mmCIF file of C-alpha atoms in Angstrom:
data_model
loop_
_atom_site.group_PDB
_atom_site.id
_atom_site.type_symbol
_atom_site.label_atom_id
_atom_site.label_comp_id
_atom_site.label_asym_id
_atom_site.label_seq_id
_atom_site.Cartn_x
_atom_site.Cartn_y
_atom_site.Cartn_z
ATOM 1 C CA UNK A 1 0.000 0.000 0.000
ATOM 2 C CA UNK A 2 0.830 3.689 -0.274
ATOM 3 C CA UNK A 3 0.908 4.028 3.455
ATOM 4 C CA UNK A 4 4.068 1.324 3.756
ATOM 5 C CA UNK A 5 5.629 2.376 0.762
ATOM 6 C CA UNK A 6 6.074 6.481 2.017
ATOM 7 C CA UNK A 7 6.710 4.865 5.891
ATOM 8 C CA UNK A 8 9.538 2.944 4.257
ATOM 9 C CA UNK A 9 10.700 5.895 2.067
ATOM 10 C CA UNK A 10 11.077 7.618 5.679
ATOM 11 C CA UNK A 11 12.400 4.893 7.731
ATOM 12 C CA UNK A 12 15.679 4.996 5.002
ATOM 13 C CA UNK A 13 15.960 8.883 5.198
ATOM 14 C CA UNK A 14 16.136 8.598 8.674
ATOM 15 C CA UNK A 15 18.408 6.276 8.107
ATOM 16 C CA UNK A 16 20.447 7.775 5.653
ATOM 17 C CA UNK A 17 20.520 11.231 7.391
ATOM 18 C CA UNK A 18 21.599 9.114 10.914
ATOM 19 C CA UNK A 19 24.842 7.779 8.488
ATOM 20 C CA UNK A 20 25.781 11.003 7.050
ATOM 21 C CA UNK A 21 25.728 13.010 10.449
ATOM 22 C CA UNK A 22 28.006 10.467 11.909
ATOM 23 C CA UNK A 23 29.946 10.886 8.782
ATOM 24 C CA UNK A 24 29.862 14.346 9.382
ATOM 25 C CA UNK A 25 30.883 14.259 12.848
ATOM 26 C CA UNK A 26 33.523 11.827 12.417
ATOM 27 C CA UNK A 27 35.279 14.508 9.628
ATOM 28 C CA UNK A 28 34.697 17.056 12.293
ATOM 29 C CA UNK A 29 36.455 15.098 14.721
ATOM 30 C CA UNK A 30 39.344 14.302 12.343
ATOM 31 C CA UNK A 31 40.071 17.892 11.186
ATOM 32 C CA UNK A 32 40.018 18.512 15.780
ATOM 33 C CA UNK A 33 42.552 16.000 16.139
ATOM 34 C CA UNK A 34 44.975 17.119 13.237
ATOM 35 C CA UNK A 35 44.343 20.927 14.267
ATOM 36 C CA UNK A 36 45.906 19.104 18.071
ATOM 37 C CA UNK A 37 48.847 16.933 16.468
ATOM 38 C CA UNK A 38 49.684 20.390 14.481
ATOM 39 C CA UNK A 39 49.565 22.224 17.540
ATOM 40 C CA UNK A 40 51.604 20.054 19.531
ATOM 41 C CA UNK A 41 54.272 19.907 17.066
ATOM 42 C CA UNK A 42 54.074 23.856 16.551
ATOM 43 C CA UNK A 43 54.510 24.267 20.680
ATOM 44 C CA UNK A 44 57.894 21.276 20.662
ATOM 45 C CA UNK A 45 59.221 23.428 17.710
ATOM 46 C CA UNK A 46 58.618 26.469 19.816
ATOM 47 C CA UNK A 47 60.414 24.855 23.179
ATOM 48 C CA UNK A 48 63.300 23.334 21.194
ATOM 49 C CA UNK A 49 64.188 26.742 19.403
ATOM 50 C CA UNK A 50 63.986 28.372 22.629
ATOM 51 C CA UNK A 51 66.433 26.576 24.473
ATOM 52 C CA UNK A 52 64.007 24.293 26.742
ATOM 53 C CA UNK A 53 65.604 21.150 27.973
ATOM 54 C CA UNK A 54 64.279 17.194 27.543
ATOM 55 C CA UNK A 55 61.335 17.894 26.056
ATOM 56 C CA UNK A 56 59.013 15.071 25.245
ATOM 57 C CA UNK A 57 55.300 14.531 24.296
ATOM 58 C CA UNK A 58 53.112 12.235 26.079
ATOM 59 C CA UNK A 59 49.917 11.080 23.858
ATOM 60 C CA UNK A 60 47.136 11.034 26.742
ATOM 61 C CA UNK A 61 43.548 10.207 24.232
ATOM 62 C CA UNK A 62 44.110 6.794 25.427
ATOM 63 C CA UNK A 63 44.267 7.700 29.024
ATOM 64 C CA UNK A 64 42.600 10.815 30.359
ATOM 65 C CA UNK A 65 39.693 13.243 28.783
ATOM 66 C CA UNK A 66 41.681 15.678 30.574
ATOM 67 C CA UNK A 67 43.456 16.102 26.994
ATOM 68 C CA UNK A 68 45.074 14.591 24.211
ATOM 69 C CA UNK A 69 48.209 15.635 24.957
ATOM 70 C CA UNK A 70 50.999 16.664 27.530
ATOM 71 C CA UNK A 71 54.574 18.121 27.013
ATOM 72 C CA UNK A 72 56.654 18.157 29.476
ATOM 73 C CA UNK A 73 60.005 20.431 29.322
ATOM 74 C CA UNK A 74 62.633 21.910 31.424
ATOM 75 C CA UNK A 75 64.336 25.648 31.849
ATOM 76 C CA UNK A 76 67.441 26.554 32.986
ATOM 77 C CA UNK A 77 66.147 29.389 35.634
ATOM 78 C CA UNK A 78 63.431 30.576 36.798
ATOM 79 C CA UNK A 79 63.491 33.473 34.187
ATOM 80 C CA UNK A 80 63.492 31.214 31.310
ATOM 81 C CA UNK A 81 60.906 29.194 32.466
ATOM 82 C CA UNK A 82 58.718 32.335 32.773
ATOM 83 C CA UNK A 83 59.678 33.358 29.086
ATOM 84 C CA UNK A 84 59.024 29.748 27.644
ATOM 85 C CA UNK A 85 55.448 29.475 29.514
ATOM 86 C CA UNK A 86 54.916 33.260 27.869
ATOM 87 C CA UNK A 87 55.974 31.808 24.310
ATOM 88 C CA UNK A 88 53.792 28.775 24.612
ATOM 89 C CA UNK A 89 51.184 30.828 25.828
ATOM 90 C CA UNK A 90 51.445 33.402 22.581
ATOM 91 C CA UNK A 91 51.292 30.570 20.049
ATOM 92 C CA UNK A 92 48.047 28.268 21.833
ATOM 93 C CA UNK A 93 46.121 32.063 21.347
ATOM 94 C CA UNK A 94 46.988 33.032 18.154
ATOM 95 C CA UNK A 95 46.431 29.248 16.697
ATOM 96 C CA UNK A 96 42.995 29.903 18.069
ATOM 97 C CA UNK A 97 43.215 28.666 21.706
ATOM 98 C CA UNK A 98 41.689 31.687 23.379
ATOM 99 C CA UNK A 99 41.054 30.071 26.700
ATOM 100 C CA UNK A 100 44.446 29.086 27.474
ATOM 101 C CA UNK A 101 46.053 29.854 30.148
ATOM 102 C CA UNK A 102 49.428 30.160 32.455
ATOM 103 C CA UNK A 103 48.969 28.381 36.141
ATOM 104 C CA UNK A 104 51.552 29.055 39.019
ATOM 105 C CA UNK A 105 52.370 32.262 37.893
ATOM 106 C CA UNK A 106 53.698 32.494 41.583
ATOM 107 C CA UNK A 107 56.373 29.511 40.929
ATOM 108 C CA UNK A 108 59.786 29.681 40.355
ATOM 109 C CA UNK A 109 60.361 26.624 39.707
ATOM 110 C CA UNK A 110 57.089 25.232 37.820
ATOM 111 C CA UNK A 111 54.353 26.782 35.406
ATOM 112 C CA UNK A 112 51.480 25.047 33.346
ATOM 113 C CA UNK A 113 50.454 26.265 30.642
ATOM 114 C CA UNK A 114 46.854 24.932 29.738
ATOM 115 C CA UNK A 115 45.830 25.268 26.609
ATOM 116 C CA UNK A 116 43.097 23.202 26.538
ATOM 117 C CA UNK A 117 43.664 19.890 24.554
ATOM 118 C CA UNK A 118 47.448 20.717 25.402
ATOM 119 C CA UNK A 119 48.942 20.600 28.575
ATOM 120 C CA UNK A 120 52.251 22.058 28.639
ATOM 121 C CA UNK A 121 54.726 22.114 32.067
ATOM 122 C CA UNK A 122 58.140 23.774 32.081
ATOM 123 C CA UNK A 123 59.845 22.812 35.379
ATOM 124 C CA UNK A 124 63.334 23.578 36.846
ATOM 125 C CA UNK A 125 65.457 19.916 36.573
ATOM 126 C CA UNK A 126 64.879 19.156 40.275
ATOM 127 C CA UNK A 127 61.262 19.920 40.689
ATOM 128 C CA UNK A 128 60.803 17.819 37.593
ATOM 129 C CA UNK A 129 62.781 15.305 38.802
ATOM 130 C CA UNK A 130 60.756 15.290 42.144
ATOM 131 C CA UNK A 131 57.372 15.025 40.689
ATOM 132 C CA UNK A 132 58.368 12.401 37.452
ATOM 133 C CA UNK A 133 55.249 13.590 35.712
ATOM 134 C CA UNK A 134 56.682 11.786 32.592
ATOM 135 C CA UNK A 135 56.875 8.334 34.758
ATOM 136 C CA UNK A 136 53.676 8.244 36.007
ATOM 137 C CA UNK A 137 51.512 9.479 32.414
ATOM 138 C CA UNK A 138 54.056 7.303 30.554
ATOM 139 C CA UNK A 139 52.626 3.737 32.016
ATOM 140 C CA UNK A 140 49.761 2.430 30.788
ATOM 141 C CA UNK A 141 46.977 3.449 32.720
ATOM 142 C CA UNK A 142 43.074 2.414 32.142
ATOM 143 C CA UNK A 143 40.806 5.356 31.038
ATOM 144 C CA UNK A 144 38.700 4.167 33.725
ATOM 145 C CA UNK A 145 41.122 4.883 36.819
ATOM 146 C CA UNK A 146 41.901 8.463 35.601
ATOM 147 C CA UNK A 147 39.406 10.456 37.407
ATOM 148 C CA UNK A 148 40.986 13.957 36.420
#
């Protein structure tokens, strides 16, 4: 009958329109997480041509929602710590990271620099050493158990 035929016709657009949003969604989500991996790489270019110390990257999709990812970096004093979180700072807000942020402005010895999907930390060597952030994010730890 007529009736089936048009409640069929809308059953597959519904259908079809359900596909192509998750489609849609799923580019979105793509272009997000090349926009981070370009960032990242734009803020470790940034460090190393400023003179930071043992930088690494720490992928963190796989264990927190907190972010994707976290560098972690040293300065030499407390002055150059201050410039690098400054830098860092500069280039998350003018690649369109306008709520980022500097924590523990009061610090010497440590700063965060939050830029949302990033999470950057310049430490002096001995208050990195003391807190091993790149031990304990660098095991494998279950989504779950993060509570962050």
């Amino acid at each position: 009958s007529t009736l089936d035929r048009s409640s069929a016709a809308s059953d597959v657009y519904k259908r079809q329109y359900f596909i192509f949003s998750i489609k849609k969604n799923l580019i979105r989500l793509n272009v997000l997480m090349e926009k981070n991996s370009d960032l990242k790489n734009l803020i470790l270019k940034t460090l190393d041509s400023n003179k930071a110390l043992d930088i690494i990257s720490i992928d963190l999709k796989n264990k927190s929602s907190m972010a994707d990812y976290m560098i972690i970096a040293s300065g030499t004093s407390s002055r150059h710590i201050q410039a690098l979180s400054e830098m860092v700072l500069e280039k998350l807000k003018t690649n369109g990271v306008k709520n980022s942020k500097i924590e523990g402005k009061e610090s010497a010895d440590w700063k965060l620099v939050d830029g949302i999907d990033l999470i950057v930390h310049i430490f002096h060597p001995d208050k990195r050493k003391f807190y091993e952030l790149e031990k304990i994010w660098s095991e494998i730890i279950p989504k779950e158990k993060v509570m962050i």
